[in-house]
């Protein structure tokens, strides 16, 4: 199991963490949203929670909640800039389909349910 930060995402996360010395790392997971069912949630981790799985890459800790881990396992997080737009993008091997706007996704497990 792993969550991987591409070089651009790693640098962007380090910038966020430098501005928040009380943060332990970054929290990554999913929540129910959109037309396909799941959306990504990325925030600063200010506490460790029961059930968290913690990955570490180049000194950056990535906290993943137990209920999100199965859906994001193996995901590579990247950071892109296109003109004035900047965003995290996700390459998640568990995604079976995405909505047309790209804001949410579904997995094979969701389709079977």
C-alpha positions as a Markdown table, in Angstrom:
| # | Residue | x | y | z |
|---|---|---|---|---|
| 1 | Unk | 0.0 | 0.0 | 0.0 |
| 2 | Unk | 1.2 | 3.5 | -0.8 |
| 3 | Unk | 0.3 | 7.0 | -1.6 |
| 4 | Unk | 2.9 | 8.7 | -3.7 |
| 5 | Unk | 3.6 | 12.4 | -4.2 |
| 6 | Unk | 5.0 | 13.3 | -7.6 |
| 7 | Unk | 7.9 | 15.8 | -7.4 |
| 8 | Unk | 5.7 | 18.9 | -8.1 |
| 9 | Unk | 3.1 | 17.8 | -5.4 |
| 10 | Unk | 5.9 | 17.0 | -2.9 |
| 11 | Unk | 7.2 | 20.6 | -3.3 |
| 12 | Unk | 3.8 | 22.2 | -3.1 |
| 13 | Unk | 2.9 | 20.2 | 0.1 |
| 14 | Unk | 6.3 | 21.2 | 1.6 |
| 15 | Unk | 5.4 | 24.9 | 0.9 |
| 16 | Unk | 2.0 | 24.4 | 2.7 |
| 17 | Unk | 3.7 | 22.7 | 5.6 |
| 18 | Unk | 6.3 | 25.4 | 5.9 |
| 19 | Unk | 3.5 | 27.9 | 6.4 |
| 20 | Unk | 1.8 | 25.8 | 9.1 |
| 21 | Unk | 4.4 | 24.7 | 11.6 |
| 22 | Unk | 1.7 | 23.0 | 13.8 |
| 23 | Unk | 0.7 | 20.6 | 11.0 |
| 24 | Unk | 1.9 | 17.0 | 11.3 |
| 25 | Unk | 1.7 | 16.5 | 7.5 |
| 26 | Unk | -1.1 | 16.3 | 4.9 |
| 27 | Unk | -4.4 | 14.4 | 5.3 |
| 28 | Unk | -5.6 | 12.6 | 2.2 |
| 29 | Unk | -8.9 | 10.8 | 1.7 |
| 30 | Unk | -12.2 | 10.8 | 0.0 |
| 31 | Unk | -15.8 | 11.9 | 0.8 |
| 32 | Unk | -19.2 | 11.3 | -0.8 |
| 33 | Unk | -19.9 | 13.9 | -3.4 |
| 34 | Unk | -20.7 | 14.6 | -7.0 |
| 35 | Unk | -22.5 | 12.6 | -9.6 |
| 36 | Unk | -20.1 | 9.6 | -9.5 |
| 37 | Unk | -19.9 | 9.2 | -5.8 |
| 38 | Unk | -16.4 | 10.0 | -4.4 |
| 39 | Unk | -14.3 | 13.2 | -4.3 |
| 40 | Unk | -10.8 | 13.7 | -3.0 |
| 41 | Unk | -10.1 | 15.6 | 0.2 |
| 42 | Unk | -6.7 | 17.1 | 0.9 |
| 43 | Unk | -6.0 | 19.2 | 3.9 |
| 44 | Unk | -3.3 | 19.7 | 6.5 |
| 45 | Unk | -3.2 | 17.0 | 9.2 |
| 46 | Unk | -3.2 | 18.8 | 12.5 |
| 47 | Unk | -3.8 | 15.6 | 14.6 |
| 48 | Unk | -3.3 | 11.8 | 14.2 |
| 49 | Unk | -6.6 | 10.0 | 14.3 |
| 50 | Unk | -7.4 | 6.5 | 15.4 |
| 51 | Unk | -7.2 | 4.2 | 12.4 |
| 52 | Unk | -5.0 | 6.5 | 10.3 |
| 53 | Unk | -2.4 | 4.9 | 8.0 |
| 54 | Unk | 0.6 | 7.1 | 7.7 |
| 55 | Unk | 2.9 | 7.1 | 4.7 |
| 56 | Unk | 6.1 | 9.1 | 4.7 |
| 57 | Unk | 7.9 | 10.4 | 1.6 |
| 58 | Unk | 11.0 | 12.7 | 1.8 |
| 59 | Unk | 10.1 | 13.9 | 5.3 |
| 60 | Unk | 6.4 | 14.5 | 4.5 |
| 61 | Unk | 3.8 | 12.5 | 6.3 |
| 62 | Unk | 0.6 | 11.6 | 4.5 |
| 63 | Unk | -2.3 | 10.6 | 6.8 |
| 64 | Unk | -5.0 | 8.5 | 5.3 |
| 65 | Unk | -8.2 | 7.6 | 7.2 |
| 66 | Unk | -9.1 | 3.9 | 7.4 |
| 67 | Unk | -12.4 | 4.3 | 5.5 |
| 68 | Unk | -10.5 | 6.0 | 2.6 |
| 69 | Unk | -7.5 | 3.7 | 2.3 |
| 70 | Unk | -9.1 | 1.1 | 0.1 |
| 71 | Unk | -10.3 | 3.7 | -2.4 |
| 72 | Unk | -7.0 | 5.6 | -2.6 |
| 73 | Unk | -4.4 | 2.9 | -2.2 |
| 74 | Unk | -1.8 | 3.2 | -4.9 |
| 75 | Unk | -2.8 | 6.8 | -5.8 |
| 76 | Unk | -0.1 | 9.2 | -7.1 |
| 77 | Unk | -0.9 | 12.8 | -6.3 |
| 78 | Unk | 0.6 | 15.5 | -8.6 |
| 79 | Unk | 0.4 | 19.2 | -8.8 |
| 80 | Unk | -0.1 | 21.0 | -12.1 |
| 81 | Unk | -0.1 | 24.6 | -13.3 |
| 82 | Unk | -1.9 | 25.7 | -16.4 |
| 83 | Unk | -2.0 | 29.4 | -17.0 |
| 84 | Unk | -3.5 | 30.9 | -13.8 |
| 85 | Unk | -5.0 | 27.6 | -12.7 |
| 86 | Unk | -3.2 | 25.4 | -10.2 |
| 87 | Unk | -4.5 | 22.1 | -8.8 |
| 88 | Unk | -3.7 | 18.8 | -7.4 |
| 89 | Unk | -4.4 | 15.9 | -9.8 |
| 90 | Unk | -4.7 | 12.3 | -8.9 |
| 91 | Unk | -3.8 | 9.1 | -10.7 |
| 92 | Unk | -5.8 | 6.5 | -8.8 |
| 93 | Unk | -5.6 | 2.9 | -10.0 |
| 94 | Unk | -8.9 | 2.1 | -8.2 |
| 95 | Unk | -11.0 | 4.5 | -10.4 |
| 96 | Unk | -13.4 | 2.7 | -12.7 |
| 97 | Unk | -15.2 | 5.8 | -14.0 |
| 98 | Unk | -15.2 | 9.6 | -13.5 |
| 99 | Unk | -18.0 | 12.1 | -14.0 |
| 100 | Unk | -17.8 | 14.4 | -17.0 |
| 101 | Unk | -16.5 | 17.4 | -15.0 |
| 102 | Unk | -13.8 | 15.3 | -13.4 |
| 103 | Unk | -14.8 | 16.2 | -9.8 |
| 104 | Unk | -15.8 | 12.8 | -8.7 |
| 105 | Unk | -15.2 | 9.1 | -9.4 |
| 106 | Unk | -16.5 | 5.6 | -8.8 |
| 107 | Unk | -14.8 | 2.2 | -8.3 |
| 108 | Unk | -15.6 | -1.3 | -9.4 |
| 109 | Unk | -16.8 | -2.0 | -5.8 |
| 110 | Unk | -19.3 | 0.9 | -6.1 |
| 111 | Unk | -20.6 | -0.5 | -9.4 |
| 112 | Unk | -21.2 | -3.9 | -7.7 |
| 113 | Unk | -23.1 | -2.5 | -4.8 |
